[in-house]
mmCIF file of C-alpha atoms in Angstrom:
data_model
loop_
_atom_site.group_PDB
_atom_site.id
_atom_site.type_symbol
_atom_site.label_atom_id
_atom_site.label_comp_id
_atom_site.label_asym_id
_atom_site.label_seq_id
_atom_site.Cartn_x
_atom_site.Cartn_y
_atom_site.Cartn_z
ATOM 1 C CA UNK A 1 24.410 21.528 32.096
ATOM 2 C CA UNK A 2 27.513 22.144 29.609
ATOM 3 C CA UNK A 3 26.815 21.694 26.113
ATOM 4 C CA UNK A 4 26.872 18.201 25.585
ATOM 5 C CA UNK A 5 24.761 17.210 28.728
ATOM 6 C CA UNK A 6 22.114 19.270 26.356
ATOM 7 C CA UNK A 7 22.823 17.655 23.575
ATOM 8 C CA UNK A 8 22.406 14.848 25.186
ATOM 9 C CA UNK A 9 19.212 15.130 26.298
ATOM 10 C CA UNK A 10 17.382 16.280 23.885
ATOM 11 C CA UNK A 11 18.571 13.851 21.806
ATOM 12 C CA UNK A 12 17.049 11.700 24.991
ATOM 13 C CA UNK A 13 13.725 13.152 24.378
ATOM 14 C CA UNK A 14 13.771 13.222 20.108
ATOM 15 C CA UNK A 15 14.119 9.487 20.846
ATOM 16 C CA UNK A 16 11.442 9.746 23.051
ATOM 17 C CA UNK A 17 8.584 11.195 21.180
ATOM 18 C CA UNK A 18 9.688 9.364 18.514
ATOM 19 C CA UNK A 19 9.017 5.996 19.644
ATOM 20 C CA UNK A 20 5.857 6.310 20.649
ATOM 21 C CA UNK A 21 4.136 6.072 18.322
ATOM 22 C CA UNK A 22 6.989 3.174 16.517
ATOM 23 C CA UNK A 23 7.277 -0.601 16.461
ATOM 24 C CA UNK A 24 9.948 -2.676 15.893
ATOM 25 C CA UNK A 25 9.622 -5.156 12.356
ATOM 26 C CA UNK A 26 9.927 -8.374 12.773
ATOM 27 C CA UNK A 27 13.297 -10.320 12.859
ATOM 28 C CA UNK A 28 14.174 -12.289 9.806
ATOM 29 C CA UNK A 29 16.607 -15.212 8.642
ATOM 30 C CA UNK A 30 18.939 -16.129 6.572
ATOM 31 C CA UNK A 31 16.755 -18.229 3.745
ATOM 32 C CA UNK A 32 13.678 -15.922 3.842
ATOM 33 C CA UNK A 33 12.246 -15.158 0.915
ATOM 34 C CA UNK A 34 11.207 -11.589 0.982
ATOM 35 C CA UNK A 35 10.307 -8.796 -1.542
ATOM 36 C CA UNK A 36 13.138 -5.497 -1.603
ATOM 37 C CA UNK A 37 11.390 -1.502 -1.973
ATOM 38 C CA UNK A 38 13.461 -0.176 -5.516
ATOM 39 C CA UNK A 39 15.780 2.500 -3.932
ATOM 40 C CA UNK A 40 14.109 4.685 -6.993
ATOM 41 C CA UNK A 41 10.319 4.035 -7.596
ATOM 42 C CA UNK A 42 9.351 3.070 -4.815
ATOM 43 C CA UNK A 43 8.258 0.101 -5.948
ATOM 44 C CA UNK A 44 8.285 -3.303 -3.605
ATOM 45 C CA UNK A 45 9.148 -5.264 -7.332
ATOM 46 C CA UNK A 46 12.576 -7.590 -6.607
ATOM 47 C CA UNK A 47 12.383 -10.423 -5.179
ATOM 48 C CA UNK A 48 15.281 -11.907 -3.395
ATOM 49 C CA UNK A 49 17.074 -14.153 -0.932
ATOM 50 C CA UNK A 50 18.983 -13.522 2.904
ATOM 51 C CA UNK A 51 22.285 -14.699 3.191
ATOM 52 C CA UNK A 52 23.393 -12.832 6.017
ATOM 53 C CA UNK A 53 22.483 -11.076 9.124
ATOM 54 C CA UNK A 54 24.333 -7.999 10.484
ATOM 55 C CA UNK A 55 24.633 -6.855 13.355
ATOM 56 C CA UNK A 56 22.142 -3.624 13.260
ATOM 57 C CA UNK A 57 19.101 -5.130 11.211
ATOM 58 C CA UNK A 58 21.091 -4.943 8.357
ATOM 59 C CA UNK A 59 20.548 -7.414 5.871
ATOM 60 C CA UNK A 60 23.169 -9.089 3.308
ATOM 61 C CA UNK A 61 20.657 -10.785 0.105
ATOM 62 C CA UNK A 62 20.817 -12.442 -2.878
ATOM 63 C CA UNK A 63 18.475 -11.486 -5.344
ATOM 64 C CA UNK A 64 16.648 -13.455 -8.193
ATOM 65 C CA UNK A 65 19.970 -11.657 -10.525
ATOM 66 C CA UNK A 66 22.115 -13.243 -8.905
ATOM 67 C CA UNK A 67 23.249 -9.794 -7.665
ATOM 68 C CA UNK A 68 24.518 -9.137 -3.284
ATOM 69 C CA UNK A 69 23.299 -5.886 -1.224
ATOM 70 C CA UNK A 70 22.813 -5.134 1.836
ATOM 71 C CA UNK A 71 19.676 -3.782 2.311
ATOM 72 C CA UNK A 72 17.473 -1.940 5.657
ATOM 73 C CA UNK A 73 14.511 -3.794 7.459
ATOM 74 C CA UNK A 74 12.468 -1.160 6.860
ATOM 75 C CA UNK A 75 12.961 -1.931 3.198
ATOM 76 C CA UNK A 76 11.845 -5.198 3.430
ATOM 77 C CA UNK A 77 9.089 -7.284 2.916
ATOM 78 C CA UNK A 78 8.512 -11.437 4.036
ATOM 79 C CA UNK A 79 7.203 -13.827 1.127
ATOM 80 C CA UNK A 80 4.539 -15.897 2.624
ATOM 81 C CA UNK A 81 4.868 -18.644 1.239
ATOM 82 C CA UNK A 82 1.930 -20.529 -0.605
ATOM 83 C CA UNK A 83 -0.218 -22.431 1.576
ATOM 84 C CA UNK A 84 -0.055 -26.411 1.105
ATOM 85 C CA UNK A 85 -3.420 -27.967 -0.312
ATOM 86 C CA UNK A 86 -3.421 -31.679 -0.853
ATOM 87 C CA UNK A 87 -5.202 -31.846 -4.348
ATOM 88 C CA UNK A 88 -6.854 -34.794 -3.917
ATOM 89 C CA UNK A 89 -9.413 -35.210 -7.251
ATOM 90 C CA UNK A 90 -12.090 -37.236 -5.408
ATOM 91 C CA UNK A 91 -13.095 -35.301 -2.311
ATOM 92 C CA UNK A 92 -15.283 -31.698 -3.100
ATOM 93 C CA UNK A 93 -12.833 -28.776 -1.762
ATOM 94 C CA UNK A 94 -14.665 -26.891 1.084
ATOM 95 C CA UNK A 95 -13.679 -23.845 -0.790
ATOM 96 C CA UNK A 96 -16.666 -24.827 -3.248
ATOM 97 C CA UNK A 97 -20.482 -24.457 -2.437
ATOM 98 C CA UNK A 98 -21.766 -27.462 -3.444
ATOM 99 C CA UNK A 99 -24.878 -26.224 -2.343
ATOM 100 C CA UNK A 100 -26.045 -24.060 -4.869
ATOM 101 C CA UNK A 101 -28.626 -21.477 -3.620
ATOM 102 C CA UNK A 102 -31.458 -19.967 -5.900
ATOM 103 C CA UNK A 103 -30.846 -17.012 -7.762
ATOM 104 C CA UNK A 104 -32.186 -13.476 -6.492
ATOM 105 C CA UNK A 105 -34.738 -11.760 -8.134
ATOM 106 C CA UNK A 106 -35.054 -8.774 -9.601
ATOM 107 C CA UNK A 107 -36.166 -6.298 -8.199
ATOM 108 C CA UNK A 108 -40.130 -5.133 -8.350
ATOM 109 C CA UNK A 109 -41.267 -3.302 -10.898
ATOM 110 C CA UNK A 110 -41.501 -0.208 -9.406
ATOM 111 C CA UNK A 111 -38.084 0.336 -7.404
ATOM 112 C CA UNK A 112 -37.459 0.080 -10.560
ATOM 113 C CA UNK A 113 -39.436 2.943 -12.337
ATOM 114 C CA UNK A 114 -38.101 4.738 -9.994
ATOM 115 C CA UNK A 115 -35.497 5.144 -10.894
ATOM 116 C CA UNK A 116 -35.457 5.241 -14.289
ATOM 117 C CA UNK A 117 -37.390 8.808 -13.422
ATOM 118 C CA UNK A 118 -34.301 10.484 -12.743
ATOM 119 C CA UNK A 119 -33.900 13.416 -15.527
ATOM 120 C CA UNK A 120 -30.682 15.624 -15.599
ATOM 121 C CA UNK A 121 -31.709 19.182 -16.857
ATOM 122 C CA UNK A 122 -29.260 19.295 -19.426
ATOM 123 C CA UNK A 123 -31.069 22.875 -21.254
ATOM 124 C CA UNK A 124 -30.178 25.284 -18.600
ATOM 125 C CA UNK A 125 -27.866 27.415 -19.131
ATOM 126 C CA UNK A 126 -23.917 28.037 -18.696
ATOM 127 C CA UNK A 127 -22.734 29.094 -15.747
ATOM 128 C CA UNK A 128 -20.114 32.533 -16.234
ATOM 129 C CA UNK A 129 -19.813 35.519 -13.663
ATOM 130 C CA UNK A 130 -20.997 38.229 -13.658
ATOM 131 C CA UNK A 131 -18.115 40.125 -12.626
ATOM 132 C CA UNK A 132 -16.720 42.243 -15.091
ATOM 133 C CA UNK A 133 -13.364 42.599 -16.289
ATOM 134 C CA UNK A 134 -10.502 45.169 -15.826
ATOM 135 C CA UNK A 135 -8.694 44.949 -19.401
ATOM 136 C CA UNK A 136 -5.088 44.417 -18.187
ATOM 137 C CA UNK A 137 -2.562 44.647 -20.314
ATOM 138 C CA UNK A 138 -2.256 46.561 -23.618
ATOM 139 C CA UNK A 139 -2.613 43.024 -24.922
ATOM 140 C CA UNK A 140 -6.648 41.940 -24.135
ATOM 141 C CA UNK A 141 -8.175 45.800 -25.396
#
């Protein structure tokens, strides 16, 4: 086995070890709106639209500032559009609860008294080490 065979074998083993827990990211398409991770701050605060897709999972993104960047899939997150809900003022929204529940009664008095009786003792002396400290130099003497 020569050196190039050993290097190829090692590269395959490294790839297999990495691929055990790695999973592929979903592909993105031209026109998808997405967030881009800032290289310096690592925040996902930039937003753009995919203009073109490269051959090896790299994407050309037009940002809101009209700049165009190439980014790998790893630094891109798809922005899902908000759910479209037909607003009809006569139709009550299913998210609004029309059946009002009775208010929850307060806890019984004997439980609240037990909670109030907890007392923390602040009159204890401060805890200090009893170790005798030796001076370390002429300034400590």
